Coordinates of C-alpha atoms in Angstrom, one line a residue:
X1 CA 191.0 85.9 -13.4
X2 CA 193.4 87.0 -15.8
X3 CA 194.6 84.8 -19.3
X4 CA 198.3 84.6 -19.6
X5 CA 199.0 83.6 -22.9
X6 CA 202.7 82.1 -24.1
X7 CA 204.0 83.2 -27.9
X8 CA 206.0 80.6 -29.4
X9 CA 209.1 80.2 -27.9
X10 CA 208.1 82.3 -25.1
X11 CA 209.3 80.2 -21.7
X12 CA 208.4 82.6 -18.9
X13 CA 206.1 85.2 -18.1
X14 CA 206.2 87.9 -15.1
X15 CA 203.5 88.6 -13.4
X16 CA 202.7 91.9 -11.3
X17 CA 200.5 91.6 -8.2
X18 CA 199.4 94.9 -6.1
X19 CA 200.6 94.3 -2.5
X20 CA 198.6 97.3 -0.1
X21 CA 200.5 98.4 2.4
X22 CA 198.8 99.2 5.1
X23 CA 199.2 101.0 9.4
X24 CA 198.4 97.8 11.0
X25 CA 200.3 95.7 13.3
X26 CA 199.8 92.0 11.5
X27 CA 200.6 88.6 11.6
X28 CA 201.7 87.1 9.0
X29 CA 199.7 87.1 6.2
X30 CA 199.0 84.6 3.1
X31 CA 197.3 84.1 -0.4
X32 CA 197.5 81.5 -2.9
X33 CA 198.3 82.2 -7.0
X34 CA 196.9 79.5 -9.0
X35 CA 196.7 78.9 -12.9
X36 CA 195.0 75.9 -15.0
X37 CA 194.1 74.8 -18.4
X38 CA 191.9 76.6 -20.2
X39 CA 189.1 74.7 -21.2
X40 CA 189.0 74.0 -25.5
X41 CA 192.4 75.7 -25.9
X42 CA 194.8 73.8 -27.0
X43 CA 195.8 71.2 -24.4
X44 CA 198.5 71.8 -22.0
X45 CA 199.5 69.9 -19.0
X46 CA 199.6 72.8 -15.5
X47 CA 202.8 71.5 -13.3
X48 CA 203.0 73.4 -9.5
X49 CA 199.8 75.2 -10.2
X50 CA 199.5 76.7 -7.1
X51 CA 202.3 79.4 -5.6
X52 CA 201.6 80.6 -1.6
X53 CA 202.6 83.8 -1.3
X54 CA 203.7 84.9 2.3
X55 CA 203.3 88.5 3.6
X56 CA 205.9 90.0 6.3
X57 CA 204.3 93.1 7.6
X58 CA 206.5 95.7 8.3
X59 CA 204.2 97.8 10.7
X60 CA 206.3 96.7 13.9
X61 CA 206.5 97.8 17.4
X62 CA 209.4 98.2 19.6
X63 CA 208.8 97.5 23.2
X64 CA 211.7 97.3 25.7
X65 CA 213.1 98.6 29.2
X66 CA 213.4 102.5 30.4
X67 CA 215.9 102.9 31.9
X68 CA 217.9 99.5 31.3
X69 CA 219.4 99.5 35.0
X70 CA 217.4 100.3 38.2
X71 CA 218.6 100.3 41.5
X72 CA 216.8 100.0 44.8
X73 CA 217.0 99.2 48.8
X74 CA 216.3 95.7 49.8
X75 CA 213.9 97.1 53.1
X76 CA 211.9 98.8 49.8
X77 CA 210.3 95.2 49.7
X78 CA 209.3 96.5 45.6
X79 CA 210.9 98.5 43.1
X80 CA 208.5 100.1 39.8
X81 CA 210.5 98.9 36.3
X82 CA 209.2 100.7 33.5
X83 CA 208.4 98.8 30.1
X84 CA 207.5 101.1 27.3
X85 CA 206.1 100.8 24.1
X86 CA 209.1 102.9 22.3
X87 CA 208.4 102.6 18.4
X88 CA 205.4 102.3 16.2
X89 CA 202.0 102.3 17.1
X90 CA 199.4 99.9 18.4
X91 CA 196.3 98.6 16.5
X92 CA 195.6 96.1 18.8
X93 CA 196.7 94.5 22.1
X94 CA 200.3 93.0 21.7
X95 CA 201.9 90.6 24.4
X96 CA 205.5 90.5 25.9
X97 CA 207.0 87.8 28.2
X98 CA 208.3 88.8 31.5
X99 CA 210.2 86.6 33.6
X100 CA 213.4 87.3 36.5
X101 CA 217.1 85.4 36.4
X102 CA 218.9 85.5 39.9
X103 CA 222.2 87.1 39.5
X104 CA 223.2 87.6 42.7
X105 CA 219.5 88.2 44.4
X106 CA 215.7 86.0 44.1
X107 CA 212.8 88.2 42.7
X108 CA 210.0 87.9 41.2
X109 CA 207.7 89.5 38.8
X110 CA 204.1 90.9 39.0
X111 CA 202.7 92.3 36.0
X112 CA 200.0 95.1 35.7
X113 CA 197.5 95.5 33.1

């Protein structure tokens, strides 16, 4: 680790940390700063040694409906709904909810892999 050393009347310091980013679709991501006391340096007391630093990727993918409005014939017994991964691109396998709401008609859904 790195030695951060205060001048007198010095009360803060900034620090610099390298954040990579990277193509990948990610959860959220962590890592912990943490200083102490250097041993046989002149004595200080550490207060909140520890700072968790939190990661938001921004790799995203936008998945949604194409077209937003279908229409069938009720004898058609099924109607195809497309769902399309519109924006970014996958690095791994990513999940979406599906579910129906009556409006005015009952379906149901059936999902395909």
């Amino acid at each position: 680790g790195e030695t951060i050393k205060f001048e007198v009347e010095e009360t803060r310091k900034d620090l610099s940390i390298i954040i990579v980013d990277d193509e990948a679709l990610e959860e959220l991501e962590y890592f912990n700063v943490s200083i102490r006391a250097v041993p046989g340096v002149f004595p200080v007391v550490v207060k909140n040694s520890q700072a968790l630093v939190e990661i938001v990727d921004n790799d995203f993918a936008v998945i949604g409906f194409s077209p937003v409005t279908y229409s069938t014939k009720e004898d058609q017994n099924a109607l195809s709904i497309s769902v399309l991964l519109m924006y970014g691109t996958l690095q791994r396998s990513v999940q979406v909810q599906l579910s129906t709401n009556q409006v005015s008609a009952t379906g149901w859904c059936s999902g395909s892999n």
